Amino acid sequence: MRLSRLTYLILLCSGPKVTSLKKHKNKIVVIGNDPNGAMYGLFDVIETLRYSGSLKKVNDKLINPALNDRFIKFNLPWMSYRKGEALQVHMETCRDTVFWESFLDMMALNRFNRLSLWNLHPFSYMVRPENFPKASPFTDEELADWKKFWKTLFSMAKQRGIETYIVNWNIFVSPEFTEHYGGA
């Protein structure tokens, strides 16, 4: 396979949520409406090369997703909705940024662009409320480690064009809040 005679040109233009691939002689042009569209167009070229073995198989086409928002819902294991080995076994895995790098790469390659992270009490893993400082179970050092984790995760997602959402689904306060301030 000779790639030396093929020129790649990436153009970004505004317009509808459509990415197009255009082939003209020895040029492949990927036109994306935004950086994500260009990335998806490049993925299409790479997949064509991977599965056919030749860039000659790249054809003109429009790539228009059927859905603008393509979500993955991810239940985080800490403060899960119930206790049990199956739910707690992946605590360390979910704290590992190498896991998230691989997971987010998989999302991008499969054109997912939204990640929702579900947890009963996610906010005590991110901040120490001024009015309720004892609601957080963590020391300052532990909370700093959690903040570093979240910033890294959100940054990696953004680099891949993935929006992140934090979702909590309860009407209860955390056990630490109840212990120090009362409540249900």
mmCIF file of C-alpha atoms in Angstrom:
data_model
loop_
_atom_site.group_PDB
_atom_site.id
_atom_site.type_symbol
_atom_site.label_atom_id
_atom_site.label_comp_id
_atom_site.label_asym_id
_atom_site.label_seq_id
_atom_site.Cartn_x
_atom_site.Cartn_y
_atom_site.Cartn_z
ATOM 1 C CA MET A 1 0.000 0.000 0.000
ATOM 2 C CA ARG A 2 1.515 3.314 -1.049
ATOM 3 C CA LEU A 3 0.303 6.303 0.901
ATOM 4 C CA SER A 4 2.917 8.753 -0.328
ATOM 5 C CA ARG A 5 0.816 9.856 -3.321
ATOM 6 C CA LEU A 6 -2.327 10.516 -1.317
ATOM 7 C CA THR A 7 -2.942 13.942 0.157
ATOM 8 C CA TYR A 8 -5.238 14.438 3.100
ATOM 9 C CA LEU A 9 -7.112 17.678 3.389
ATOM 10 C CA ILE A 10 -9.431 18.458 6.262
ATOM 11 C CA LEU A 11 -11.815 21.371 5.918
ATOM 12 C CA LEU A 12 -14.125 22.567 8.648
ATOM 13 C CA CYS A 13 -17.201 24.482 7.617
ATOM 14 C CA SER A 14 -20.390 25.557 9.289
ATOM 15 C CA GLY A 15 -23.715 24.173 8.240
ATOM 16 C CA PRO A 16 -26.130 21.391 9.047
ATOM 17 C CA LYS A 17 -25.104 18.436 11.188
ATOM 18 C CA VAL A 18 -23.630 16.624 8.217
ATOM 19 C CA THR A 19 -20.111 15.425 7.544
ATOM 20 C CA SER A 20 -19.109 14.650 4.003
ATOM 21 C CA LEU A 21 -16.304 12.691 2.418
ATOM 22 C CA LYS A 22 -15.271 13.722 -1.062
ATOM 23 C CA LYS A 23 -12.680 11.986 -3.147
ATOM 24 C CA HIS A 24 -11.064 13.699 -6.099
ATOM 25 C CA LYS A 25 -8.114 12.071 -7.831
ATOM 26 C CA ASN A 26 -5.504 11.650 -5.114
ATOM 27 C CA LYS A 27 -7.225 13.721 -2.479
ATOM 28 C CA ILE A 28 -9.687 12.794 0.216
ATOM 29 C CA VAL A 29 -11.498 15.758 1.677
ATOM 30 C CA VAL A 30 -13.272 15.420 5.006
ATOM 31 C CA ILE A 31 -15.688 18.283 5.542
ATOM 32 C CA GLY A 32 -17.142 18.528 9.023
ATOM 33 C CA ASN A 33 -19.581 21.045 10.387
ATOM 34 C CA ASP A 34 -17.514 21.140 13.595
ATOM 35 C CA PRO A 35 -14.444 19.382 15.065
ATOM 36 C CA ASN A 36 -16.572 16.363 16.043
ATOM 37 C CA GLY A 37 -17.898 16.035 12.504
ATOM 38 C CA ALA A 38 -14.352 16.153 11.138
ATOM 39 C CA MET A 39 -13.269 13.541 13.687
ATOM 40 C CA TYR A 40 -16.154 11.247 12.704
ATOM 41 C CA GLY A 41 -15.274 11.713 9.033
ATOM 42 C CA LEU A 42 -11.666 10.739 9.727
ATOM 43 C CA PHE A 43 -12.881 7.702 11.666
ATOM 44 C CA ASP A 44 -14.873 6.694 8.585
ATOM 45 C CA VAL A 45 -11.768 6.976 6.390
ATOM 46 C CA ILE A 46 -9.717 4.956 8.904
ATOM 47 C CA GLU A 47 -12.416 2.270 9.103
ATOM 48 C CA THR A 48 -12.558 2.020 5.317
ATOM 49 C CA LEU A 49 -8.782 1.584 5.229
ATOM 50 C CA ARG A 50 -8.871 -0.969 8.058
ATOM 51 C CA TYR A 51 -11.612 -3.126 6.532
ATOM 52 C CA SER A 52 -10.757 -2.820 2.842
ATOM 53 C CA GLY A 53 -7.003 -2.346 3.009
ATOM 54 C CA SER A 54 -7.116 0.488 0.496
ATOM 55 C CA LEU A 55 -7.870 4.183 0.502
ATOM 56 C CA LYS A 56 -9.131 3.694 -3.044
ATOM 57 C CA LYS A 57 -12.277 2.256 -1.433
ATOM 58 C CA VAL A 58 -13.133 5.611 0.164
ATOM 59 C CA ASN A 59 -16.182 6.934 -1.663
ATOM 60 C CA ASP A 60 -18.050 10.216 -1.679
ATOM 61 C CA LYS A 61 -20.702 10.154 1.003
ATOM 62 C CA LEU A 62 -22.677 12.159 3.501
ATOM 63 C CA ILE A 63 -22.526 11.091 7.120
ATOM 64 C CA ASN A 64 -25.588 12.360 8.920
ATOM 65 C CA PRO A 65 -26.348 10.885 12.355
ATOM 66 C CA ALA A 66 -29.950 9.841 12.905
ATOM 67 C CA LEU A 67 -29.722 11.209 16.450
ATOM 68 C CA ASN A 68 -27.934 14.385 17.507
ATOM 69 C CA ASP A 69 -27.544 13.211 21.107
ATOM 70 C CA ARG A 70 -26.075 9.729 21.416
ATOM 71 C CA PHE A 71 -25.880 8.886 25.141
ATOM 72 C CA ILE A 72 -24.310 6.240 27.290
ATOM 73 C CA LYS A 73 -25.713 6.017 30.809
ATOM 74 C CA PHE A 74 -23.069 4.916 33.309
ATOM 75 C CA ASN A 75 -23.916 3.953 36.892
ATOM 76 C CA LEU A 76 -21.007 4.865 39.154
ATOM 77 C CA PRO A 77 -20.256 2.278 41.851
ATOM 78 C CA TRP A 78 -19.704 4.620 44.784
ATOM 79 C CA MET A 79 -22.878 5.554 46.632
ATOM 80 C CA SER A 80 -24.829 3.215 44.378
ATOM 81 C CA TYR A 81 -28.557 2.716 44.746
ATOM 82 C CA ARG A 82 -28.067 -0.486 46.717
ATOM 83 C CA LYS A 83 -25.252 -2.473 48.295
ATOM 84 C CA GLY A 84 -23.834 -5.691 46.944
ATOM 85 C CA GLU A 85 -20.628 -7.172 45.611
ATOM 86 C CA ALA A 86 -21.723 -6.859 41.990
ATOM 87 C CA LEU A 87 -22.239 -3.118 42.428
ATOM 88 C CA GLN A 88 -19.143 -2.418 44.518
ATOM 89 C CA VAL A 89 -16.611 -4.635 42.712
ATOM 90 C CA HIS A 90 -15.604 -1.939 40.215
ATOM 91 C CA MET A 91 -14.861 0.941 42.596
ATOM 92 C CA GLU A 92 -11.137 1.059 41.861
ATOM 93 C CA THR A 93 -11.652 0.485 38.137
ATOM 94 C CA CYS A 94 -13.938 3.512 37.960
ATOM 95 C CA ARG A 95 -11.323 5.653 39.741
ATOM 96 C CA ASP A 96 -8.689 4.653 37.185
ATOM 97 C CA THR A 97 -8.223 7.299 34.488
ATOM 98 C CA VAL A 98 -6.667 4.655 32.203
ATOM 99 C CA PHE A 99 -10.041 2.865 32.256
ATOM 100 C CA TRP A 100 -11.826 6.113 31.405
ATOM 101 C CA GLU A 101 -9.384 6.934 28.612
ATOM 102 C CA SER A 102 -10.164 3.583 26.994
ATOM 103 C CA PHE A 103 -13.910 3.918 27.640
ATOM 104 C CA LEU A 104 -14.049 7.444 26.189
ATOM 105 C CA ASP A 105 -12.000 6.367 23.158
ATOM 106 C CA MET A 106 -14.532 3.584 22.596
ATOM 107 C CA MET A 107 -17.370 6.103 22.878
ATOM 108 C CA ALA A 108 -15.787 8.463 20.340
ATOM 109 C CA LEU A 109 -15.008 5.664 17.872
ATOM 110 C CA ASN A 110 -18.631 4.528 18.099
ATOM 111 C CA ARG A 111 -19.855 8.124 17.654
ATOM 112 C CA PHE A 112 -21.358 8.503 21.129
ATOM 113 C CA ASN A 113 -21.247 12.164 22.138
ATOM 114 C CA ARG A 114 -22.899 12.283 25.575
ATOM 115 C CA LEU A 115 -21.985 10.526 28.827
ATOM 116 C CA SER A 116 -24.331 10.630 31.800
ATOM 117 C CA LEU A 117 -22.833 9.558 35.127
ATOM 118 C CA TRP A 118 -25.406 8.359 37.665
ATOM 119 C CA ASN A 119 -24.938 8.285 41.424
ATOM 120 C CA LEU A 120 -27.066 8.776 44.532
ATOM 121 C CA HIS A 121 -24.795 11.427 46.055
ATOM 122 C CA PRO A 122 -22.214 12.576 43.491
ATOM 123 C CA PHE A 123 -21.641 16.078 44.801
ATOM 124 C CA SER A 124 -19.861 15.168 48.040
ATOM 125 C CA TYR A 125 -17.215 13.589 45.776
ATOM 126 C CA MET A 126 -16.676 16.974 44.111
ATOM 127 C CA VAL A 127 -17.138 19.786 46.628
ATOM 128 C CA ARG A 128 -17.301 20.554 50.330
ATOM 129 C CA PRO A 129 -20.348 22.802 50.837
ATOM 130 C CA GLU A 130 -19.540 25.897 52.914
ATOM 131 C CA ASN A 131 -22.809 25.655 54.868
ATOM 132 C CA PHE A 132 -22.480 21.897 55.443
ATOM 133 C CA PRO A 133 -18.768 21.058 55.568
ATOM 134 C CA LYS A 134 -19.322 17.772 57.427
ATOM 135 C CA ALA A 135 -21.549 16.471 54.620
ATOM 136 C CA SER A 136 -18.371 15.403 52.832
ATOM 137 C CA PRO A 137 -16.815 12.191 54.165
ATOM 138 C CA PHE A 138 -13.366 13.091 52.829
ATOM 139 C CA THR A 139 -10.281 14.774 54.225
ATOM 140 C CA ASP A 140 -8.991 17.782 52.304
ATOM 141 C CA GLU A 141 -6.348 15.570 50.673
ATOM 142 C CA GLU A 142 -8.898 12.913 49.660
ATOM 143 C CA LEU A 143 -11.261 15.540 48.267
ATOM 144 C CA ALA A 144 -8.369 17.084 46.310
ATOM 145 C CA ASP A 145 -7.709 13.635 44.787
ATOM 146 C CA TRP A 146 -11.387 13.328 43.824
ATOM 147 C CA LYS A 147 -11.374 16.813 42.278
ATOM 148 C CA LYS A 148 -8.290 15.899 40.254
ATOM 149 C CA PHE A 149 -10.052 12.724 39.086
ATOM 150 C CA TRP A 150 -13.189 14.618 37.975
ATOM 151 C CA LYS A 151 -11.207 17.336 36.185
ATOM 152 C CA THR A 152 -9.187 14.690 34.359
ATOM 153 C CA LEU A 153 -12.292 12.711 33.391
ATOM 154 C CA PHE A 154 -14.193 15.777 32.167
ATOM 155 C CA SER A 155 -11.143 17.055 30.260
ATOM 156 C CA MET A 156 -10.606 13.702 28.516
ATOM 157 C CA ALA A 157 -14.286 13.613 27.542
ATOM 158 C CA LYS A 158 -14.168 17.153 26.160
ATOM 159 C CA GLN A 159 -11.057 16.328 24.095
ATOM 160 C CA ARG A 160 -13.113 13.593 22.410
ATOM 161 C CA GLY A 161 -16.145 15.799 21.806
ATOM 162 C CA ILE A 162 -18.159 14.116 24.565
ATOM 163 C CA GLU A 163 -20.396 16.177 26.841
ATOM 164 C CA THR A 164 -20.686 14.897 30.406
ATOM 165 C CA TYR A 165 -23.691 15.045 32.702
ATOM 166 C CA ILE A 166 -23.888 14.232 36.399
ATOM 167 C CA VAL A 167 -27.242 12.782 37.438
ATOM 168 C CA ASN A 168 -28.457 12.044 40.935
ATOM 169 C CA TRP A 169 -31.803 10.372 41.414
ATOM 170 C CA ASN A 170 -32.854 10.614 45.009
ATOM 171 C CA ILE A 171 -34.756 12.652 47.547
ATOM 172 C CA PHE A 172 -32.463 11.687 50.402
ATOM 173 C CA VAL A 173 -29.411 13.373 51.826
ATOM 174 C CA SER A 174 -26.135 11.497 52.133
ATOM 175 C CA PRO A 175 -25.403 9.366 55.221
ATOM 176 C CA GLU A 176 -22.717 11.871 56.285
ATOM 177 C CA PHE A 177 -25.183 14.739 56.055
ATOM 178 C CA THR A 178 -27.745 12.818 58.129
ATOM 179 C CA GLU A 179 -25.136 11.947 60.753
ATOM 180 C CA HIS A 180 -24.050 15.564 61.284
ATOM 181 C CA TYR A 181 -27.118 17.634 60.395
ATOM 182 C CA GLY A 182 -30.122 15.316 60.618
ATOM 183 C CA GLY A 183 -32.584 14.494 57.881
ATOM 184 C CA ALA A 184 -33.900 11.449 56.092
#
